[in-house]
Amino acid sequence: MPSPLREPPPDPFSQMHDLQQRSDDIAIYAPMIDELVAIAWPMESGKAVPPFALVGWLNARGLHWPCFCSKKGDTSEPMRIVITSDGNVWGVCQSLKPECSSILNFSALYETATRHSEYPNLPKTNSGQLPSTAALLDFYLREMEYALLPFFRGYAGEHEFDHSGRTQCLYLAVPAAPADAKEVNAETPKSDEEGLDEEGSDEPEELWWASDGGARAVTRIVKNPNS
């Protein structure tokens, strides 16, 4: 008698993507516990940090938000936080890999977030203090909720102390000009690198925007020199 066919194991990226897209709160992969978690929207002086200021808030504390590629490697890979030409702020795969499928619309989440926090346990780097990762992990394990998307109280990303050289950067998404275009629109933002992406190529990169993974926009990703 032939053995019954077995269903292939679920794709962890696909599962995380589905949970991430259904969440009203920021949902990111947390390497320290190897799990996708919901986190509180950052606050500063009693007000929610606007999407365009998230990178500054994270950098001031030495933090970054990992993309799903971090699940495959030994260290955390910060997602790209990108401002598009329409002013929306997105978080996408660091390497722009469609199979990663990590994507967050921070402009939308800013409106839907149900949890907010000043994160008093995460000091700014200029204070000379470091957050206690052990205490944060211990608190999570004691408060752990058994859910598909658990809430990780006090967690706002990975710290540069644990992942040397990993920082959060801000990028601008510049629509690629048609091949026969003679001039670049004067309103199109330019970088100090004259439109080159961070790898030095003048070819536009494909950046996946649609939450269903079905549509894409061709853009040139330009690193913001001020981030």
Short mmCIF file of C-alpha atoms in Angstrom, two decimals:
data_model
loop_
_atom_site.label_atom_id
_atom_site.label_comp_id
_atom_site.label_asym_id
_atom_site.label_seq_id
_atom_site.Cartn_x
_atom_site.Cartn_y
_atom_site.Cartn_z
CA MET A 1 0.00 0.00 0.00
CA PRO A 2 1.54 3.33 -1.00
CA SER A 3 2.33 5.71 1.81
CA PRO A 4 -0.05 8.66 2.12
CA LEU A 5 1.09 11.93 0.64
CA ARG A 6 2.26 14.44 3.19
CA GLU A 7 1.63 18.13 3.00
CA PRO A 8 4.84 20.14 2.61
CA PRO A 9 5.88 22.01 5.75
CA PRO A 10 4.50 25.54 5.94
CA ASP A 11 6.72 28.33 4.67
CA PRO A 12 7.71 30.35 7.78
CA PHE A 13 8.09 33.53 5.72
CA SER A 14 4.57 33.12 4.32
CA GLN A 15 3.14 32.57 7.80
CA MET A 16 4.92 35.61 9.21
CA HIS A 17 3.86 37.72 6.25
CA ASP A 18 0.19 36.82 6.74
CA LEU A 19 0.32 37.63 10.45
CA GLN A 20 2.21 40.85 9.80
CA GLN A 21 -0.37 42.05 7.28
CA ARG A 22 -3.35 41.26 9.53
CA SER A 23 -1.96 43.12 12.53
CA ASP A 24 -3.14 46.61 13.49
CA ASP A 25 0.13 47.04 15.40
CA ILE A 26 3.74 46.89 14.25
CA ALA A 27 4.66 43.22 13.85
CA ILE A 28 8.36 42.41 13.49
CA TYR A 29 10.59 39.38 13.72
CA ALA A 30 12.45 39.26 17.05
CA PRO A 31 15.70 37.27 16.65
CA MET A 32 16.25 37.02 20.41
CA ILE A 33 13.21 34.74 20.71
CA ASP A 34 13.01 33.58 17.07
CA GLU A 35 9.40 34.69 16.76
CA LEU A 36 7.19 37.27 15.09
CA VAL A 37 5.84 39.63 17.74
CA ALA A 38 3.61 42.68 18.01
CA ILE A 39 5.19 45.75 19.57
CA ALA A 40 3.93 49.10 20.81
CA TRP A 41 4.19 52.18 18.63
CA PRO A 42 6.99 54.42 19.98
CA MET A 43 6.12 57.64 21.77
CA GLU A 44 8.18 60.71 22.59
CA SER A 45 7.13 63.33 25.16
CA GLY A 46 3.64 61.87 25.35
CA LYS A 47 3.02 61.85 21.59
CA ALA A 48 3.20 59.07 19.02
CA VAL A 49 6.36 59.36 16.92
CA PRO A 50 5.30 60.22 13.33
CA PRO A 51 6.29 57.64 10.69
CA PHE A 52 8.94 59.84 9.06
CA ALA A 53 10.69 60.23 12.44
CA LEU A 54 10.85 56.52 13.32
CA VAL A 55 14.42 56.08 12.06
CA GLY A 56 15.64 58.97 14.20
CA TRP A 57 13.87 57.53 17.25
CA LEU A 58 15.44 54.10 16.68
CA ASN A 59 18.94 55.44 16.00
CA ALA A 60 18.87 57.57 19.15
CA ARG A 61 18.52 54.30 21.09
CA GLY A 62 20.82 52.14 18.96
CA LEU A 63 17.89 50.02 17.76
CA HIS A 64 16.74 48.58 14.46
CA TRP A 65 13.77 46.58 13.21
CA PRO A 66 14.79 43.28 11.57
CA CYS A 67 13.34 41.97 8.33
CA PHE A 68 12.50 38.29 7.90
CA CYS A 69 15.94 37.56 6.39
CA SER A 70 17.25 37.70 9.96
CA LYS A 71 15.60 34.33 10.57
CA LYS A 72 18.04 32.68 8.15
CA GLY A 73 21.29 34.21 9.36
CA ASP A 74 23.40 34.50 12.49
CA THR A 75 22.78 38.20 12.93
CA SER A 76 19.93 40.65 12.60
CA GLU A 77 19.37 42.38 9.25
CA PRO A 78 17.67 45.79 9.59
CA MET A 79 14.75 46.29 7.25
CA ARG A 80 14.87 49.24 4.89
CA ILE A 81 12.62 52.08 5.99
CA VAL A 82 11.65 53.89 2.82
CA ILE A 83 9.79 57.13 2.14
CA THR A 84 7.98 56.95 -1.18
CA SER A 85 7.29 59.89 -3.47
CA ASP A 86 3.72 60.11 -2.13
CA GLY A 87 5.02 60.62 1.42
CA ASN A 88 4.14 57.18 2.76
CA VAL A 89 6.66 55.36 4.94
CA TRP A 90 7.30 51.65 4.43
CA GLY A 91 9.48 48.94 5.92
CA VAL A 92 10.73 46.35 3.43
CA CYS A 93 13.33 43.61 3.08
CA GLN A 94 16.90 44.82 3.56
CA SER A 95 18.01 43.02 0.38
CA LEU A 96 14.78 43.69 -1.55
CA LYS A 97 14.19 39.94 -1.91
CA PRO A 98 10.59 39.09 -2.92
CA GLU A 99 10.83 35.76 -1.08
CA CYS A 100 11.45 37.58 2.22
CA SER A 101 7.97 39.19 2.02
CA SER A 102 8.56 41.39 5.08
CA ILE A 103 6.63 44.60 4.45
CA LEU A 104 5.08 47.20 6.75
CA ASN A 105 3.11 50.30 5.87
CA PHE A 106 4.03 52.55 8.79
CA SER A 107 1.81 55.36 7.55
CA ALA A 108 -1.21 53.04 7.87
CA LEU A 109 -0.06 51.49 11.16
CA TYR A 110 0.35 54.97 12.64
CA GLU A 111 -3.44 55.30 12.36
CA THR A 112 -4.39 51.77 13.48
CA ALA A 113 -1.91 51.05 16.30
CA THR A 114 -3.65 49.94 19.49
CA ARG A 115 -0.56 49.94 21.72
CA HIS A 116 1.82 52.84 22.44
CA SER A 117 4.85 53.18 24.71
CA GLU A 118 7.57 55.64 25.72
CA TYR A 119 9.87 52.62 26.29
CA PRO A 120 11.49 53.88 29.52
CA ASN A 121 13.52 50.65 29.63
CA LEU A 122 15.38 51.59 26.43
CA PRO A 123 17.82 54.45 27.17
CA LYS A 124 19.25 56.71 24.49
CA THR A 125 22.81 55.90 23.48
CA ASN A 126 24.06 59.34 24.54
CA SER A 127 23.17 58.44 28.14
CA GLY A 128 25.99 55.91 28.20
CA GLN A 129 23.59 53.22 29.41
CA LEU A 130 22.65 49.95 27.74
CA PRO A 131 19.27 48.22 27.91
CA SER A 132 19.15 44.94 29.80
CA THR A 133 18.43 42.28 27.19
CA ALA A 134 18.39 39.59 29.87
CA ALA A 135 15.77 41.45 31.92
CA LEU A 136 13.66 42.07 28.82
CA LEU A 137 13.78 38.39 27.86
CA ASP A 138 12.99 37.28 31.41
CA PHE A 139 10.00 39.62 31.51
CA TYR A 140 8.73 38.24 28.19
CA LEU A 141 9.00 34.63 29.36
CA ARG A 142 7.14 35.41 32.59
CA GLU A 143 4.40 37.35 30.80
CA MET A 144 4.36 35.19 27.67
CA GLU A 145 1.00 34.84 25.98
CA TYR A 146 0.28 31.82 23.84
CA ALA A 147 -0.88 33.46 20.63
CA LEU A 148 0.00 33.38 16.95
CA LEU A 149 1.22 36.95 17.30
CA PRO A 150 2.24 37.55 20.92
CA PHE A 151 2.80 41.05 22.28
CA PHE A 152 6.39 41.66 23.41
CA ARG A 153 6.11 44.39 26.03
CA GLY A 154 9.17 46.64 26.27
CA TYR A 155 10.72 45.33 23.03
CA ALA A 156 11.36 47.85 20.27
CA GLY A 157 13.84 46.01 18.07
CA GLU A 158 17.37 44.66 18.25
CA HIS A 159 20.22 46.67 19.78
CA GLU A 160 23.49 47.48 18.02
CA PHE A 161 25.39 46.17 21.07
CA ASP A 162 24.18 42.67 20.19
CA HIS A 163 24.58 43.15 16.41
CA SER A 164 27.70 45.15 15.67
CA GLY A 165 27.48 47.43 12.66
CA ARG A 166 23.73 47.02 12.22
CA THR A 167 21.92 50.35 12.22
CA GLN A 168 18.58 51.58 10.95
CA CYS A 169 18.78 53.70 7.78
CA LEU A 170 16.27 55.82 5.91
CA TYR A 171 15.87 55.58 2.14
CA LEU A 172 14.01 57.50 -0.54
CA ALA A 173 12.16 55.60 -3.26
CA VAL A 174 12.62 57.46 -6.52
CA PRO A 175 10.40 56.32 -9.44
CA ALA A 176 12.58 55.04 -12.27
CA ALA A 177 12.53 57.21 -15.38
CA PRO A 178 11.39 55.63 -18.68
CA ALA A 179 14.22 54.25 -20.78
CA ASP A 180 13.72 56.91 -23.46
CA ALA A 181 13.44 59.81 -21.03
CA LYS A 182 15.80 62.64 -21.89
CA GLU A 183 15.44 64.59 -18.69
CA VAL A 184 14.76 63.78 -15.07
CA ASN A 185 11.79 65.54 -13.53
CA ALA A 186 13.08 68.52 -11.57
CA GLU A 187 10.95 67.50 -8.58
CA THR A 188 12.47 64.02 -8.37
CA PRO A 189 14.68 63.83 -5.26
CA LYS A 190 18.35 63.11 -5.89
CA SER A 191 21.05 61.74 -3.67
CA ASP A 192 24.64 62.84 -3.25
CA GLU A 193 25.47 59.81 -5.38
CA GLU A 194 23.68 61.23 -8.42
CA GLY A 195 20.87 58.70 -8.38
CA LEU A 196 22.96 55.59 -7.82
CA ASP A 197 21.66 53.00 -5.40
CA GLU A 198 23.80 52.00 -2.45
CA GLU A 199 25.52 49.22 -4.40
CA GLY A 200 26.67 51.74 -7.01
CA SER A 201 24.45 50.48 -9.82
CA ASP A 202 22.48 52.88 -11.97
CA GLU A 203 19.90 50.18 -12.76
CA PRO A 204 16.54 50.52 -10.99
CA GLU A 205 15.72 47.88 -8.40
CA GLU A 206 12.43 46.03 -8.12
CA LEU A 207 10.76 46.78 -4.82
CA TRP A 208 7.72 44.73 -3.80
CA TRP A 209 5.02 46.93 -2.30
CA ALA A 210 1.70 45.08 -2.42
CA SER A 211 0.75 43.31 0.79
CA ASP A 212 -0.60 40.39 -1.25
CA GLY A 213 2.77 40.00 -2.98
CA GLY A 214 1.11 40.31 -6.36
CA ALA A 215 2.11 43.77 -7.54
CA ARG A 216 5.38 45.58 -7.66
CA ALA A 217 6.69 49.02 -8.44
CA VAL A 218 9.99 49.64 -10.18
CA THR A 219 11.98 52.16 -8.20
CA ARG A 220 15.48 53.35 -7.54
CA ILE A 221 16.33 53.14 -3.85
CA VAL A 222 18.44 56.06 -2.69
CA LYS A 223 19.93 56.11 0.78
CA ASN A 224 19.19 59.30 2.67
CA PRO A 225 22.62 60.78 3.51
CA ASN A 226 21.12 62.43 6.60
CA SER A 227 19.86 59.21 8.20
#
